[in-house]
Short mmCIF file of C-alpha atoms in Angstrom, two decimals:
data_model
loop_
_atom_site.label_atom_id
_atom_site.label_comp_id
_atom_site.label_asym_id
_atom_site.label_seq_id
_atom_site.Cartn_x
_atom_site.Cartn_y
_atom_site.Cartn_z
CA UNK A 1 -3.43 42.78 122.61
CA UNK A 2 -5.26 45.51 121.38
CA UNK A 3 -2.62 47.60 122.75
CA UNK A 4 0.12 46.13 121.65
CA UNK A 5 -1.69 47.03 117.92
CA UNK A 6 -1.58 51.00 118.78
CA UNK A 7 1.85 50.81 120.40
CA UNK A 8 3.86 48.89 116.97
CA UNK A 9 1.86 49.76 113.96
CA UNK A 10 1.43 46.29 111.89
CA UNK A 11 3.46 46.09 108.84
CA UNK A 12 1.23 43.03 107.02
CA UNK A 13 2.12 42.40 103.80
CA UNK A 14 -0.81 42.86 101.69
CA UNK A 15 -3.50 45.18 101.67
CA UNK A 16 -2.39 47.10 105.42
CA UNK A 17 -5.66 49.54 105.42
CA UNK A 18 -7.72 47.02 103.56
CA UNK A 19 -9.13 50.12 101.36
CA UNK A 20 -10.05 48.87 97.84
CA UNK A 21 -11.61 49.97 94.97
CA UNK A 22 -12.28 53.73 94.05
CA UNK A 23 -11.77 54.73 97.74
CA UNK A 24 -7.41 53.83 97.57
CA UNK A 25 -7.48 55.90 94.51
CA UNK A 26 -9.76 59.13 96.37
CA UNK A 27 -7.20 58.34 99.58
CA UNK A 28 -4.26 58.75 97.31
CA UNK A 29 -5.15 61.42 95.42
CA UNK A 30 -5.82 63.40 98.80
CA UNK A 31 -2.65 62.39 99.68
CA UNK A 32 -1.14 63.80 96.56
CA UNK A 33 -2.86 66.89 97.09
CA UNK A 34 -1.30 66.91 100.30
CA UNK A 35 2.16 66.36 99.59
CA UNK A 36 1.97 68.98 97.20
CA UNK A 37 0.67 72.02 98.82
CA UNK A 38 3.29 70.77 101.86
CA UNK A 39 6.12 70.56 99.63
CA UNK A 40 5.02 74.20 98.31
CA UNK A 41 4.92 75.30 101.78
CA UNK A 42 8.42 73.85 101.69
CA UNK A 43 9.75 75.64 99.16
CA UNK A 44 8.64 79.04 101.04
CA UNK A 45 9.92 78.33 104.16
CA UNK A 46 13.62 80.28 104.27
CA UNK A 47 15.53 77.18 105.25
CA UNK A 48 18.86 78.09 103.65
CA UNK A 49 19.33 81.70 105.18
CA UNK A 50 20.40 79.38 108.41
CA UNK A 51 21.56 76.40 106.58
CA UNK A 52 23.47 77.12 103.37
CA UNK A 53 23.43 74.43 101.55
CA UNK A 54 22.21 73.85 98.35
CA UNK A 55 18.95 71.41 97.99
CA UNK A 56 17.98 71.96 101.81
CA UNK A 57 14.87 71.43 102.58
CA UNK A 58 12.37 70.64 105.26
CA UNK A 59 11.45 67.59 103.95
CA UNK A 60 7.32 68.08 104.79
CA UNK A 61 5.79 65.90 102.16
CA UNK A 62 7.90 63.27 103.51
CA UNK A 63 4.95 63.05 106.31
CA UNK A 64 2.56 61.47 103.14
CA UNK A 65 5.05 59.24 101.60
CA UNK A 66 5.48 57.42 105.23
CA UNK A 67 2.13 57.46 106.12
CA UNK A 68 1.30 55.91 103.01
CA UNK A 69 3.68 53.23 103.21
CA UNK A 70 1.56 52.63 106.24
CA UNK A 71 -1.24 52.41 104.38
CA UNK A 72 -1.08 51.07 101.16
CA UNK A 73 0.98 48.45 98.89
CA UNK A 74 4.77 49.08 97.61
CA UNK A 75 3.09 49.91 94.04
CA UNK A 76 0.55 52.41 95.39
CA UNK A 77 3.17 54.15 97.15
CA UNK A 78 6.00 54.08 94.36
CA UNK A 79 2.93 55.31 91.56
CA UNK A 80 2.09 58.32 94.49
CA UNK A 81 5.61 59.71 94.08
CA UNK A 82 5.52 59.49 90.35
CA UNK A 83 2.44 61.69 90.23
CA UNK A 84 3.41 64.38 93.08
CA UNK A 85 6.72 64.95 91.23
CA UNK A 86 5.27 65.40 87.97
CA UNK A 87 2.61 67.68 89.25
CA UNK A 88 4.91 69.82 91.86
CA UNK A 89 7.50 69.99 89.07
CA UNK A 90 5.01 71.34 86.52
CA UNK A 91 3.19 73.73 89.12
CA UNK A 92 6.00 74.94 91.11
CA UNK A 93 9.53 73.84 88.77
CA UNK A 94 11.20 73.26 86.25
CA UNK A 95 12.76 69.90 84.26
CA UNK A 96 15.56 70.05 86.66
CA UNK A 97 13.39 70.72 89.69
CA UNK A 98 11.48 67.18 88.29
CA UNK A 99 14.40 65.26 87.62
CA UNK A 100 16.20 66.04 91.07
CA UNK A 101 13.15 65.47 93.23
CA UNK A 102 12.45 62.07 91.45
CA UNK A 103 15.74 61.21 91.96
CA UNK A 104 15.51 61.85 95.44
CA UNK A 105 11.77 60.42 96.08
CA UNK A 106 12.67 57.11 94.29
CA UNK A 107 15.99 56.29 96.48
CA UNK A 108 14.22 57.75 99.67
CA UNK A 109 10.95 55.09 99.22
CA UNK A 110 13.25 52.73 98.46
CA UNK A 111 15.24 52.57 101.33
CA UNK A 112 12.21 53.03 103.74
CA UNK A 113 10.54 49.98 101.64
CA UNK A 114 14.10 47.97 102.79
CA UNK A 115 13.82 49.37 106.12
CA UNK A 116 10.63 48.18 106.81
CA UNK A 117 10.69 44.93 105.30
CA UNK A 118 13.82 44.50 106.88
CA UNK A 119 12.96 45.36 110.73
CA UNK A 120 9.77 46.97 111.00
CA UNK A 121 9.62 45.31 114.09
CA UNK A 122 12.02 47.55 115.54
CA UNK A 123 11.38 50.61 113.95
CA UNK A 124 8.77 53.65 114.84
CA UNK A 125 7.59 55.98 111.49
CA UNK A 126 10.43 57.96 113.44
CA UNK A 127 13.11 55.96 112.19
CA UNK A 128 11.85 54.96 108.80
CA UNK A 129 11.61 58.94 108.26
CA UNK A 130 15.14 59.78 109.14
CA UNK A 131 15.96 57.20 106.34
CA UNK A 132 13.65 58.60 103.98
CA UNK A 133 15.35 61.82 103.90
CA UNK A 134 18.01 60.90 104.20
CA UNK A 135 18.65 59.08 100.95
CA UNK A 136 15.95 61.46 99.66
CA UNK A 137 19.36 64.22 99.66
CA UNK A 138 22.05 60.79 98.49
CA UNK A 139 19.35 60.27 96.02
CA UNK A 140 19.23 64.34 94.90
CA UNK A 141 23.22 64.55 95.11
CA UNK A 142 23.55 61.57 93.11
CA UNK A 143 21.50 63.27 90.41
CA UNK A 144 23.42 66.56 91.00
CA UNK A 145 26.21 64.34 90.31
CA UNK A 146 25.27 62.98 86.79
CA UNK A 147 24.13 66.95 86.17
CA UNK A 148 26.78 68.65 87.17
CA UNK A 149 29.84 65.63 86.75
CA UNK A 150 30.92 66.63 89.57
CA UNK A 151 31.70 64.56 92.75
CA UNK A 152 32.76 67.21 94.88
CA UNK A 153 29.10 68.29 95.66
CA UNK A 154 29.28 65.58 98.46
CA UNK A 155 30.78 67.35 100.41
CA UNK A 156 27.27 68.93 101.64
CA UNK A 157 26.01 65.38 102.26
CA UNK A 158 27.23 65.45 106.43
CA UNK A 159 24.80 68.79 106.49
CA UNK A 160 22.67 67.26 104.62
CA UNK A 161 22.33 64.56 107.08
CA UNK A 162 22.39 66.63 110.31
CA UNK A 163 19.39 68.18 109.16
CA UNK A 164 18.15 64.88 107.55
CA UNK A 165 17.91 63.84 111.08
CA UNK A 166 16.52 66.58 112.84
CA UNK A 167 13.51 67.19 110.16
CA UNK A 168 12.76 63.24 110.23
CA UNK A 169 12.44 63.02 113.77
CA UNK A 170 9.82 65.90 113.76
CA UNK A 171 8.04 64.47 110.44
CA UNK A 172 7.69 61.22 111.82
CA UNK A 173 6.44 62.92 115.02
CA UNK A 174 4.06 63.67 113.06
CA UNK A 175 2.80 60.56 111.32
CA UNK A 176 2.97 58.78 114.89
CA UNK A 177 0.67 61.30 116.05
CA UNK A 178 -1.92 60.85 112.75
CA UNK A 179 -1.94 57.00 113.62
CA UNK A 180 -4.35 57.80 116.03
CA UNK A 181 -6.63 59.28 113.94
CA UNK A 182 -5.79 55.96 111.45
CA UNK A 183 -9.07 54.40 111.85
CA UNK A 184 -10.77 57.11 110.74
CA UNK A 185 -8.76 57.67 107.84
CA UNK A 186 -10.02 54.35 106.86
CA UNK A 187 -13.26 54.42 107.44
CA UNK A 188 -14.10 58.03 105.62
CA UNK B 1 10.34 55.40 119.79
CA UNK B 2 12.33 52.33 119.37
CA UNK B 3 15.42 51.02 119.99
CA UNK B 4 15.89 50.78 115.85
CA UNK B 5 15.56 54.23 115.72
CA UNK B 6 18.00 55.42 118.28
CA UNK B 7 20.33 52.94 116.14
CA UNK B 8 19.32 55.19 112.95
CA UNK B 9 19.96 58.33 114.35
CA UNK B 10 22.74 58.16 116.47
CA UNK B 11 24.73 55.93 113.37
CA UNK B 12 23.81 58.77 111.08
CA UNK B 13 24.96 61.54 113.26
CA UNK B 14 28.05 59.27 113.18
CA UNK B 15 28.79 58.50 110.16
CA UNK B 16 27.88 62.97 109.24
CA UNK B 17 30.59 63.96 111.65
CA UNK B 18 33.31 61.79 110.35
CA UNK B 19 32.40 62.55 107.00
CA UNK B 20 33.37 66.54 107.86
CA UNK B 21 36.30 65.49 109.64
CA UNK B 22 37.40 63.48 106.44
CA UNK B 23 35.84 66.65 104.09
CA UNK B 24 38.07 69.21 106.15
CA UNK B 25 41.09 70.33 103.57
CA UNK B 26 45.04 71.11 104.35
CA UNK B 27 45.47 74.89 103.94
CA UNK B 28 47.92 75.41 101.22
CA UNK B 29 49.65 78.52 99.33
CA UNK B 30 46.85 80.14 97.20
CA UNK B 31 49.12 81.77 94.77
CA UNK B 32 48.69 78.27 92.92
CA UNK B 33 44.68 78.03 93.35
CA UNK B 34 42.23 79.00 90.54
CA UNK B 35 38.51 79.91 90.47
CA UNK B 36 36.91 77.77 87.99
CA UNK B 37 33.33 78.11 86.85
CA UNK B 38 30.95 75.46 85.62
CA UNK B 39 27.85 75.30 83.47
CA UNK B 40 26.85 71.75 83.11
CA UNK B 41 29.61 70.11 82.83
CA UNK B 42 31.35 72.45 80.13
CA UNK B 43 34.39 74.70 81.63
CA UNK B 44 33.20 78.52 81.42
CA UNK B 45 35.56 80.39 83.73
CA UNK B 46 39.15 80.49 84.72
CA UNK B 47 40.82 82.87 86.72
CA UNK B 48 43.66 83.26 89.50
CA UNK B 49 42.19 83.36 93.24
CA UNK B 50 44.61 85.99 94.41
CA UNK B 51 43.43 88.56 91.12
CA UNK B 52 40.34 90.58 91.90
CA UNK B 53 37.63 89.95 88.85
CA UNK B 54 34.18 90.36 88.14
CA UNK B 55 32.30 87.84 86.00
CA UNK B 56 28.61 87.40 84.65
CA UNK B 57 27.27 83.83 84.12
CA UNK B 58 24.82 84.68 81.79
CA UNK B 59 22.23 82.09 79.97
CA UNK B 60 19.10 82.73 79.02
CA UNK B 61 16.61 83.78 81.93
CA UNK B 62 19.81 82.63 84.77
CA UNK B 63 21.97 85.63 85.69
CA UNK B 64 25.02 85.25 88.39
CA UNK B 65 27.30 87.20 88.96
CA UNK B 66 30.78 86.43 90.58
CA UNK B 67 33.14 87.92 92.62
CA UNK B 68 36.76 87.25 93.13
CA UNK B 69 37.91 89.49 96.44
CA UNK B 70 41.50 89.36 98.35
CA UNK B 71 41.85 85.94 97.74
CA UNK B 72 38.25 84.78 97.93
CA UNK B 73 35.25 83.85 95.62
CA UNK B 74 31.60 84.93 96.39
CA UNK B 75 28.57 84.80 94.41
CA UNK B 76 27.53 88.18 94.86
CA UNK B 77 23.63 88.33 92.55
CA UNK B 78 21.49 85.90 91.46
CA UNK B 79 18.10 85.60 90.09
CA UNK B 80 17.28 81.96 91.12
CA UNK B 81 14.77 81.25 93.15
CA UNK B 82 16.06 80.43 96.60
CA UNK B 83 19.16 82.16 96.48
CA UNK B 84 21.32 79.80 98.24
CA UNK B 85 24.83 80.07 96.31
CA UNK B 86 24.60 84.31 97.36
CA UNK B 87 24.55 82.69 101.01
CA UNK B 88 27.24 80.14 100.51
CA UNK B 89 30.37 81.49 102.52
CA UNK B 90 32.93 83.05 100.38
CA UNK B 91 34.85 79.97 99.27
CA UNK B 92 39.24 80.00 98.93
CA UNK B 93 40.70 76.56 99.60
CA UNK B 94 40.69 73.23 96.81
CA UNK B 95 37.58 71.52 96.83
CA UNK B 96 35.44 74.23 98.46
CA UNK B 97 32.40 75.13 96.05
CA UNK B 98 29.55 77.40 94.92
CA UNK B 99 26.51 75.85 93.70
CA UNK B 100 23.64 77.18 91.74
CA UNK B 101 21.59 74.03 91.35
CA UNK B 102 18.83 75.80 89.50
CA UNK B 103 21.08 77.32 87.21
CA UNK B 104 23.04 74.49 86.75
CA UNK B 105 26.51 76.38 87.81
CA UNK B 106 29.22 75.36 89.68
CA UNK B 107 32.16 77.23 91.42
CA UNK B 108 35.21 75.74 92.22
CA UNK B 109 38.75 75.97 93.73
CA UNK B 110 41.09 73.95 91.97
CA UNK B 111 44.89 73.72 91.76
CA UNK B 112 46.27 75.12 89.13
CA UNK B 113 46.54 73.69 85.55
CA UNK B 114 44.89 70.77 87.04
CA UNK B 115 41.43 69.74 86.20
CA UNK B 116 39.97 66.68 87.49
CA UNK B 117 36.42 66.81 85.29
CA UNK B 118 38.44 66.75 81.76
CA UNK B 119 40.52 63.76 83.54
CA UNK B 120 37.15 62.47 84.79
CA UNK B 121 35.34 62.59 81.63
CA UNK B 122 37.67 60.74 79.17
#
């Protein structure tokens, strides 16, 4: 049995990490901090000299935002997102930069939060990261959409995707691998 | 790994490759194509594909410069951050684009005459 708990992580429905009190909010503001120096160190990384598509993107912070669905409660999460996008935006972007990547972190949680009410019983943090970004780039090109009233900026959703795929198999890599470390997370 | 994921990934490989199939356009005569430009959603720049021209989108801090070359648009400077319409392939067929997503600019080939924003937008 005890196994079985390391090989499916448990998706209960209430209080997952059973962290309370001032230690949730310390946890999520690390993981704030977090998602925001790895989404800087996404904006460095020269993605689009190989790919050239507009909005590409590594998709790094999406490592937090999964591992905190893990973790914590629908509102937790959802209130996470809020704050890294305001805070990356003001740090790092502009009003466009804020609107595009709350576009984009609001439909990505969203369908992970689907996902894994939906069949977390069949899905690995691998999955449930290839969704994330990928509606984290429908979400973006939706709100490129309303921008720019233009449609025809779909056409980059296919790349989009390709790469959606590759970068959430290797993010969700990763938050498979930190579920070992999980219990200490929650104990700290 | 799951069996749910392997579902994910290989429907959303999928579903990506028949979206370029369905995205890849007829050739056609590009006599009748124009080069328009975008800021926002307002119409800045019209010109004939098969004309050389030079243009400046110009707007505050946001400076790009475009290029119209034997029958093909580029984006040839830009002072945005990441660059990425410079690297965009040099585009000549309907529905191919340019974007500058931090300057909010938008290359495209249309037909000419035609405009499907205006008939979009009314």
């Amino acid at each position: 049995m005890g196994r079985e708990r390391v090989k499916s992580m448990p998706y209960p429905s209430k209080n997952k990490s059973g962290i309370v009190g001032p230690r949730k909010i310390i946890l999520l503001s690390l993981l704030v901090a977090t998602a925001m120096i790895l989404s800087y160190v996404d904006s460095m990384f020269p993605l689009f000299l190989m790919v050239p598509v507009p909005g590409v993107k590594l998709g790094l912070s999406n490592v937090v935002v999964v591992t905190a669905i893990y973790l914590f409660d629908k509102r937790d999460v959802l209130l996470m997102i809020l704050v890294k996008s305001v805070l990356v935006s003001l740090l790092f972007g502009s009003p466009i930069t804020f609107m595009y990547s709350l576009s984009g972190g609001i439909a990505s949680l969203t369908a992970m939060l689907v996902v894994i009410n939906l069949f977390y019983k069949y899905i690995s943090p691998i999955g449930l990261s290839v969704v994330g970004a990928i509606w984290h780039n429908i979400g973006q090109l939706a709100m490129a959409t309303i921008i720019l009233g233009n449609r025809n900026i779909f056409v980059y959703l296919p790349y989009l995707m390709i790469i959606g795929v590759i970068s959430g198999v290797g993010v969700g890599c990763v938050v498979l691998y930190l579920e070992r470390y999980k219990r200490i997370i929650i104990k700290c | 790994m799951k069996r749910g994921d392997l579902i994910i990934i290989t429907s959303t490989l999928c579903v990506a490759i028949v979206m370029m199939i369905l995205f890849i356009d007829v050739k056609g005569d590009k006599q009748t194509y124009d080069v328009v430009g975008y800021h926002g959603r307002e119409e800045v720049f019209r010109h004939s594909l098969v004309e050389d021209e030079q243009y400046v989108f110009e707007y505050g801090e946001a400076y790009n410069e475009l290029h119209i070359r034997n029958g093909e648009a580029f984006m040839a400077h830009a002072n945005c951050p990441d660059k990425s319409c410079t690297y965009t392939k040099p585009i000549s067929q309907p529905g191919q684009i340019i974007v500058c997503l931090p300057h909010n600019i938008i290359i495209e080939v249309h037909g000419k005459g035609e405009s499907e924003i205006d008939a979009l937008s009314q």
